[in-house]
Amino acid sequence: MARKPPVLLALVAVLALGAAPARAETTTLRLEGPTSVAEGSPGAPRLRVVASRIVRGSGEASATIEVADGDPSDLRTTLGRVVLPAGHFSVTIPLPLVDDDVVEPAKQLVLRIVDPSPGAAVAPEPLTMTVHDDDYEFAVPEVTVREDAGTVVLPLRRGDATRADMTSLRVIGGSADGLSPVGAPVPLPAGDTAPTATLAVANDAVWHGDRRTVLLLNHRRGPAAGIVVHVIDDDPRWTAPWIAPRATFHVGNTLPLRRQLRFAASCDKACLLTADLRLDPGIAGALHVERVVAERSVRLAAGARRSVDLRLDRRALKRLRARGRAAARLVVVASDEHGHDRTVIEHVTLVP
Ligand SMILES: [Ca+2]
Ligand SMILES: [Ca+2]
Ligand SMILES: [Ca+2]
């Protein structure tokens, strides 16, 4: 067979190229978005699919966004096909995150764009995001402290302490007496995954029995949002009626339901007189208020007469007024400096 000269071969190649259809311009789709996001932040982070050139003609370009690495259950949406209409340069889609109550470390989420439509290509670089956690909780379900400890430290924990945060506590059960300041802000410093809330414990010299207080982290949910604080009364309980001071006071069988309940009292010797008003447990339960709705302590010189003002908790007063009448007990304890005490209980009915 005769060999074709090299010049002819080159000519054939040029003609073949010229006969091929013109290649369409390829649009490359790229995924853009924030590299740091946080659950619980207002507004969802936004992803952007950007084309290397405006999508032309009557067609459109599309591709699929998928999770390449990380936990897809952190997303409140299922990713999928994104369509860039003709004439567009980019399209934006929200990426809502699951805001759970689970304390967890910061996590990595890697997204990528795959499966381009014909005529389009996808940039290979994935989008790597750090998903920060916004949750915190108590590290233990309960703590016990003696009354003379001065303070009680409530341990908290965070899985991701990248950012500083702030919380506060409220009393949801038991006695609020003796712990303070319950409503004050509790800082959660950046970098501290084991912050603490510290409350002062009142150290009195009167025996009143151990106290139990249930505290809740405001705006938190889940079982670890609460903690039980037991305060052990370290004062001796004396039952020496021949030594203890004797309080004299008078209240009627019915007490008008006012913010302030007032009665006069005296002691036969110098005393600390503590009066509290307690609702029947059933009523207290139905009202969801503390069992003790008012408490006051006054110091009395021997034989001196003083008025004792019991101020009712506003919320308790409101609920009691709505109820009409309620049975209660006025508990008056007179104690001396050595802790000898005598308790007198009066059953009363609170009337509007
Ligand atoms: Ca959360
Ligand atoms: Ca979480
Ligand atoms: Ca005490």
Short mmCIF file of C-alpha atoms and ligand atoms in Angstrom, two decimals:
data_model
loop_
_atom_site.label_atom_id
_atom_site.label_comp_id
_atom_site.label_asym_id
_atom_site.label_seq_id
_atom_site.Cartn_x
_atom_site.Cartn_y
_atom_site.Cartn_z
CA MET A 1 0.00 0.00 0.00
CA ALA A 2 1.32 3.41 -0.93
CA ARG A 3 2.17 5.65 2.04
CA LYS A 4 0.34 8.98 2.24
CA PRO A 5 2.74 11.90 2.41
CA PRO A 6 2.90 13.70 5.89
CA VAL A 7 1.47 16.97 4.45
CA LEU A 8 -1.67 15.15 3.32
CA LEU A 9 -2.12 13.55 6.76
CA ALA A 10 -2.00 16.98 8.38
CA LEU A 11 -4.60 18.31 5.96
CA VAL A 12 -6.94 15.39 6.71
CA ALA A 13 -6.61 16.08 10.45
CA VAL A 14 -7.42 19.80 10.02
CA LEU A 15 -10.47 19.00 7.90
CA ALA A 16 -11.71 16.42 10.48
CA LEU A 17 -11.43 19.01 13.29
CA GLY A 18 -13.27 21.59 11.25
CA ALA A 19 -16.13 19.15 10.65
CA ALA A 20 -16.73 18.52 14.45
CA PRO A 21 -19.64 20.45 16.10
CA ALA A 22 -18.61 23.55 18.12
CA ARG A 23 -18.03 22.59 21.81
CA ALA A 24 -20.49 24.32 24.25
CA GLU A 25 -18.99 26.50 26.95
CA THR A 26 -18.91 24.56 30.20
CA THR A 27 -20.38 26.17 33.32
CA THR A 28 -18.61 25.13 36.52
CA LEU A 29 -20.76 25.17 39.66
CA ARG A 30 -19.11 25.94 42.99
CA LEU A 31 -20.52 25.63 46.52
CA GLU A 32 -20.02 28.55 48.90
CA GLY A 33 -21.11 29.07 52.50
CA PRO A 34 -19.99 29.93 56.02
CA THR A 35 -17.26 27.81 57.56
CA SER A 36 -18.56 28.30 61.10
CA VAL A 37 -22.22 27.92 62.09
CA ALA A 38 -24.00 27.43 65.43
CA GLU A 39 -27.16 25.57 66.34
CA GLY A 40 -29.71 27.80 68.00
CA SER A 41 -28.57 30.93 66.14
CA PRO A 42 -31.43 33.05 64.83
CA GLY A 43 -31.80 32.58 61.06
CA ALA A 44 -30.48 29.65 59.11
CA PRO A 45 -27.01 29.80 57.53
CA ARG A 46 -27.14 30.24 53.74
CA LEU A 47 -25.44 28.21 51.07
CA ARG A 48 -24.73 29.60 47.62
CA VAL A 49 -24.22 27.72 44.39
CA VAL A 50 -22.24 29.99 42.10
CA ALA A 51 -21.68 29.43 38.37
CA SER A 52 -18.40 30.28 36.67
CA ARG A 53 -20.41 32.10 34.00
CA ILE A 54 -24.03 33.10 33.56
CA VAL A 55 -26.08 30.11 32.56
CA ARG A 56 -27.02 30.91 28.98
CA GLY A 57 -29.60 29.87 26.44
CA SER A 58 -32.90 28.26 27.14
CA GLY A 59 -31.42 25.64 29.44
CA GLU A 60 -30.54 25.63 33.08
CA ALA A 61 -27.78 24.09 35.13
CA SER A 62 -28.31 21.85 38.12
CA ALA A 63 -26.34 19.71 40.54
CA THR A 64 -26.86 17.88 43.82
CA ILE A 65 -25.59 19.05 47.21
CA GLU A 66 -24.82 16.18 49.57
CA VAL A 67 -23.16 15.53 52.91
CA ALA A 68 -19.71 14.14 52.19
CA ASP A 69 -18.73 13.78 55.83
CA GLY A 70 -20.36 14.48 59.20
CA ASP A 71 -23.81 13.77 60.61
CA PRO A 72 -26.71 14.56 58.22
CA SER A 73 -29.08 14.48 61.22
CA ASP A 74 -27.61 17.83 62.31
CA LEU A 75 -29.55 19.35 59.40
CA ARG A 76 -33.24 20.15 59.61
CA THR A 77 -33.52 19.74 55.86
CA THR A 78 -32.58 17.11 53.33
CA LEU A 79 -30.15 18.41 50.78
CA GLY A 80 -30.79 17.63 47.15
CA ARG A 81 -30.93 19.00 43.68
CA VAL A 82 -30.27 22.70 43.19
CA VAL A 83 -31.31 24.32 39.93
CA LEU A 84 -29.68 27.42 38.52
CA PRO A 85 -32.17 28.92 36.04
CA ALA A 86 -30.95 30.19 32.68
CA GLY A 87 -29.61 33.72 32.90
CA HIS A 88 -28.59 33.34 36.55
CA PHE A 89 -25.16 33.52 38.05
CA SER A 90 -25.95 32.09 41.49
CA VAL A 91 -28.70 30.67 43.68
CA THR A 92 -28.97 30.80 47.50
CA ILE A 93 -30.54 28.14 49.70
CA PRO A 94 -31.04 28.13 53.49
CA LEU A 95 -29.42 25.42 55.57
CA PRO A 96 -31.56 25.10 58.76
CA LEU A 97 -29.74 23.33 61.60
CA VAL A 98 -31.30 21.12 64.26
CA ASP A 99 -31.35 22.98 67.59
CA ASP A 100 -31.46 20.13 70.12
CA ASP A 101 -30.88 20.16 73.89
CA VAL A 102 -27.96 17.76 73.69
CA VAL A 103 -24.61 18.89 75.06
CA GLU A 104 -22.08 17.96 72.38
CA PRO A 105 -18.70 19.06 71.05
CA ALA A 106 -18.30 21.20 67.95
CA LYS A 107 -18.64 18.98 64.87
CA GLN A 108 -17.42 19.07 61.32
CA LEU A 109 -19.84 18.93 58.46
CA VAL A 110 -18.49 18.57 54.94
CA LEU A 111 -20.78 19.33 52.00
CA ARG A 112 -20.01 18.83 48.35
CA ILE A 113 -21.67 19.40 45.03
CA VAL A 114 -21.95 16.45 42.64
CA ASP A 115 -23.79 15.11 39.63
CA PRO A 116 -23.90 18.19 37.35
CA SER A 117 -26.42 18.45 34.54
CA PRO A 118 -25.15 17.96 30.97
CA GLY A 119 -23.02 20.88 29.89
CA ALA A 120 -22.10 21.78 33.46
CA ALA A 121 -19.23 20.75 35.70
CA VAL A 122 -18.72 20.94 39.46
CA ALA A 123 -15.75 22.34 41.35
CA PRO A 124 -14.12 19.55 43.37
CA GLU A 125 -13.44 21.56 46.54
CA PRO A 126 -15.91 20.61 49.33
CA LEU A 127 -17.32 23.13 51.82
CA THR A 128 -16.15 22.28 55.35
CA MET A 129 -18.20 23.78 58.19
CA THR A 130 -17.72 23.68 61.93
CA VAL A 131 -21.11 23.28 63.66
CA HIS A 132 -20.91 24.81 67.13
CA ASP A 133 -23.10 23.65 70.03
CA ASP A 134 -25.06 26.08 72.19
CA ASP A 135 -26.14 23.67 74.95
CA TYR A 136 -25.19 23.41 78.62
CA GLU A 137 -26.57 21.53 81.61
CA PHE A 138 -25.90 20.60 85.21
CA ALA A 139 -23.11 18.03 85.57
CA VAL A 140 -24.80 16.35 88.56
CA PRO A 141 -28.48 15.88 89.49
CA GLU A 142 -28.07 17.00 93.12
CA VAL A 143 -25.65 18.54 95.59
CA THR A 144 -25.62 18.51 99.37
CA VAL A 145 -24.07 21.24 101.49
CA ARG A 146 -23.97 22.12 105.17
CA GLU A 147 -25.54 25.38 106.19
CA ASP A 148 -22.21 26.68 107.54
CA ALA A 149 -20.36 26.01 104.26
CA GLY A 150 -21.05 29.60 103.22
CA THR A 151 -21.56 28.78 99.54
CA VAL A 152 -22.79 25.97 97.36
CA VAL A 153 -21.15 25.36 93.99
CA LEU A 154 -23.35 23.94 91.22
CA PRO A 155 -21.26 22.31 88.48
CA LEU A 156 -22.29 22.82 84.88
CA ARG A 157 -20.93 21.40 81.66
CA ARG A 158 -20.68 22.49 78.05
CA GLY A 159 -19.54 20.39 75.10
CA ASP A 160 -18.42 23.39 73.06
CA ALA A 161 -17.23 26.44 74.96
CA THR A 162 -15.94 28.31 71.91
CA ARG A 163 -18.10 31.30 72.74
CA ALA A 164 -18.96 33.00 76.04
CA ASP A 165 -22.58 32.64 77.10
CA MET A 166 -24.77 33.60 80.05
CA THR A 167 -27.46 31.76 81.98
CA SER A 168 -29.56 32.20 85.13
CA LEU A 169 -31.41 30.06 87.64
CA ARG A 170 -34.89 29.99 89.10
CA VAL A 171 -36.52 28.07 91.93
CA ILE A 172 -39.16 25.60 90.79
CA GLY A 173 -39.61 23.53 93.94
CA GLY A 174 -38.92 23.33 97.64
CA SER A 175 -37.85 26.25 99.73
CA ALA A 176 -36.15 29.29 98.19
CA ASP A 177 -34.97 30.37 101.64
CA GLY A 178 -31.31 30.45 102.46
CA LEU A 179 -29.91 30.46 98.90
CA SER A 180 -28.98 33.69 97.15
CA PRO A 181 -28.89 35.38 94.71
CA VAL A 182 -30.88 32.83 92.73
CA GLY A 183 -31.84 35.04 89.77
CA ALA A 184 -28.40 36.59 89.20
CA PRO A 185 -26.63 36.07 85.85
CA VAL A 186 -24.33 33.05 85.70
CA PRO A 187 -21.48 33.61 83.21
CA LEU A 188 -20.35 30.73 81.00
CA PRO A 189 -16.88 31.92 79.96
CA ALA A 190 -15.35 31.07 76.61
CA GLY A 191 -12.91 28.17 76.88
CA ASP A 192 -14.48 26.78 80.07
CA THR A 193 -16.31 23.51 79.47
CA ALA A 194 -16.94 23.05 83.23
CA PRO A 195 -18.29 26.39 84.48
CA THR A 196 -20.04 26.70 87.83
CA ALA A 197 -22.88 28.65 89.42
CA THR A 198 -22.18 29.66 93.01
CA LEU A 199 -24.87 30.60 95.51
CA ALA A 200 -24.46 31.91 99.04
CA VAL A 201 -25.96 29.73 101.78
CA ALA A 202 -27.46 31.61 104.74
CA ASN A 203 -25.88 30.42 107.95
CA ASP A 204 -28.33 31.10 110.76
CA ALA A 205 -28.25 29.88 114.35
CA VAL A 206 -31.72 28.39 114.38
CA TRP A 207 -32.73 24.82 113.87
CA HIS A 208 -35.32 24.64 111.12
CA GLY A 209 -34.54 21.25 109.64
CA ASP A 210 -32.83 20.43 106.36
CA ARG A 211 -34.00 22.27 103.26
CA ARG A 212 -34.41 21.05 99.73
CA THR A 213 -34.52 23.40 96.77
CA VAL A 214 -35.09 22.50 93.12
CA LEU A 215 -33.39 24.91 90.71
CA LEU A 216 -33.82 25.13 86.96
CA LEU A 217 -31.59 26.70 84.32
CA ASN A 218 -33.73 29.32 82.59
CA HIS A 219 -34.62 28.55 78.95
CA ARG A 220 -33.18 25.03 79.18
CA ARG A 221 -35.03 21.75 78.74
CA GLY A 222 -34.28 18.13 79.49
CA PRO A 223 -33.62 16.30 82.77
CA ALA A 224 -30.17 17.84 83.31
CA ALA A 225 -31.65 21.36 83.18
CA GLY A 226 -32.51 21.01 86.88
CA ILE A 227 -30.61 20.32 90.09
CA VAL A 228 -31.69 19.54 93.66
CA VAL A 229 -29.81 21.37 96.41
CA HIS A 230 -29.96 19.88 99.90
CA VAL A 231 -28.91 22.25 102.68
CA ILE A 232 -28.20 20.40 105.91
CA ASP A 233 -29.14 22.41 108.99
CA ASP A 234 -26.08 22.34 111.26
CA ASP A 235 -27.82 23.92 114.24
CA PRO A 236 -28.71 21.78 117.28
CA ARG A 237 -32.33 21.04 117.87
CA TRP A 238 -32.99 21.64 121.51
CA THR A 239 -36.16 20.45 123.11
CA ALA A 240 -35.81 21.98 126.54
CA PRO A 241 -39.16 23.67 127.18
CA TRP A 242 -38.09 24.81 130.64
CA ILE A 243 -35.24 26.84 129.09
CA ALA A 244 -36.53 27.92 125.68
CA PRO A 245 -38.14 31.36 125.38
CA ARG A 246 -41.92 31.53 125.26
CA ALA A 247 -43.52 33.68 122.59
CA THR A 248 -46.84 35.39 123.15
CA PHE A 249 -48.91 36.48 120.17
CA HIS A 250 -52.48 36.41 119.03
CA VAL A 251 -54.02 35.89 115.61
CA GLY A 252 -57.66 35.18 114.90
CA ASN A 253 -58.96 31.99 113.32
CA THR A 254 -59.30 33.84 110.09
CA LEU A 255 -56.72 36.12 108.54
CA PRO A 256 -57.57 38.61 105.82
CA LEU A 257 -55.65 37.76 102.68
CA ARG A 258 -53.39 40.75 102.10
CA ARG A 259 -49.87 41.19 100.83
CA GLN A 260 -48.83 41.89 104.40
CA LEU A 261 -50.07 39.95 107.44
CA ARG A 262 -49.30 41.71 110.71
CA PHE A 263 -49.52 40.57 114.31
CA ALA A 264 -47.86 41.64 117.57
CA ALA A 265 -45.57 39.29 119.53
CA SER A 266 -43.34 39.29 122.56
CA CYS A 267 -41.01 36.82 124.31
CA ASP A 268 -40.52 36.29 128.02
CA LYS A 269 -36.73 36.44 127.46
CA ALA A 270 -34.54 37.77 124.66
CA CYS A 271 -35.34 35.72 121.57
CA LEU A 272 -35.13 35.37 117.84
CA LEU A 273 -38.69 34.96 116.71
CA THR A 274 -39.21 33.34 113.31
CA ALA A 275 -42.69 33.20 111.86
CA ASP A 276 -43.74 31.56 108.65
CA LEU A 277 -47.01 30.94 106.94
CA ARG A 278 -47.44 27.51 105.37
CA LEU A 279 -50.15 26.34 103.07
CA ASP A 280 -51.56 22.87 103.37
CA PRO A 281 -49.39 20.68 101.12
CA GLY A 282 -52.39 19.79 98.95
CA ILE A 283 -53.18 23.43 98.34
CA ALA A 284 -49.54 24.25 97.79
CA GLY A 285 -49.31 21.43 95.25
CA ALA A 286 -52.39 22.59 93.42
CA LEU A 287 -51.02 26.12 93.37
CA HIS A 288 -47.51 25.08 92.38
CA VAL A 289 -46.06 27.48 94.94
CA GLU A 290 -43.67 26.96 97.80
CA ARG A 291 -45.14 25.42 100.87
CA VAL A 292 -43.85 28.38 102.88
CA VAL A 293 -45.43 31.48 101.32
CA ALA A 294 -44.13 34.08 103.81
CA GLU A 295 -41.35 34.15 106.37
CA ARG A 296 -39.96 36.75 108.77
CA SER A 297 -37.49 36.80 111.65
CA VAL A 298 -37.31 39.52 114.32
CA ARG A 299 -35.15 39.90 117.41
CA LEU A 300 -37.04 40.74 120.58
CA ALA A 301 -35.70 41.97 123.90
CA ALA A 302 -37.16 40.31 126.99
CA GLY A 303 -40.76 41.44 127.45
CA ALA A 304 -40.67 43.84 124.46
CA ARG A 305 -43.64 43.85 122.12
CA ARG A 306 -43.12 44.21 118.38
CA SER A 307 -45.20 43.80 115.31
CA VAL A 308 -44.25 41.02 112.92
CA ASP A 309 -44.97 41.67 109.24
CA LEU A 310 -45.25 38.64 107.02
CA ARG A 311 -45.07 39.58 103.35
CA LEU A 312 -46.71 37.11 101.02
CA ASP A 313 -45.07 36.15 97.78
CA ARG A 314 -46.90 38.12 95.01
CA ARG A 315 -47.57 35.05 92.93
CA ALA A 316 -48.91 33.12 95.91
CA LEU A 317 -51.15 36.06 96.83
CA LYS A 318 -52.57 36.23 93.32
CA ARG A 319 -53.33 32.54 93.23
CA LEU A 320 -54.76 32.49 96.72
CA ARG A 321 -57.06 35.40 95.83
CA ALA A 322 -58.25 33.49 92.79
CA ARG A 323 -58.93 30.53 95.05
CA GLY A 324 -60.96 32.48 97.62
CA ARG A 325 -60.23 30.73 100.95
CA ALA A 326 -57.30 28.59 101.95
CA ALA A 327 -56.28 26.73 105.08
CA ALA A 328 -52.83 27.61 106.39
CA ARG A 329 -50.62 27.23 109.43
CA LEU A 330 -48.78 30.04 111.14
CA VAL A 331 -45.61 28.52 112.63
CA VAL A 332 -43.87 30.69 115.24
CA VAL A 333 -40.50 29.57 116.63
CA ALA A 334 -38.89 31.45 119.52
CA SER A 335 -35.24 30.58 120.10
CA ASP A 336 -32.48 31.90 122.34
CA GLU A 337 -28.83 32.44 121.53
CA HIS A 338 -28.01 28.87 122.54
CA GLY A 339 -30.49 27.37 120.12
CA HIS A 340 -33.17 26.40 122.67
CA ASP A 341 -36.43 26.86 120.86
CA ARG A 342 -40.13 26.51 121.29
CA THR A 343 -42.59 26.20 118.42
CA VAL A 344 -46.22 27.32 118.46
CA ILE A 345 -48.51 26.49 115.56
CA GLU A 346 -51.80 28.27 114.85
CA HIS A 347 -54.24 26.93 112.27
CA VAL A 348 -55.82 29.78 110.36
CA THR A 349 -58.02 30.32 107.35
CA LEU A 350 -57.00 32.94 104.83
CA VAL A 351 -60.09 34.78 103.57
CA PRO A 352 -60.39 37.39 100.82
CA CA B 1 -29.32 23.60 71.33
CA CA B 2 -26.78 20.48 70.91
CA CA B 3 -30.11 26.66 110.71
#
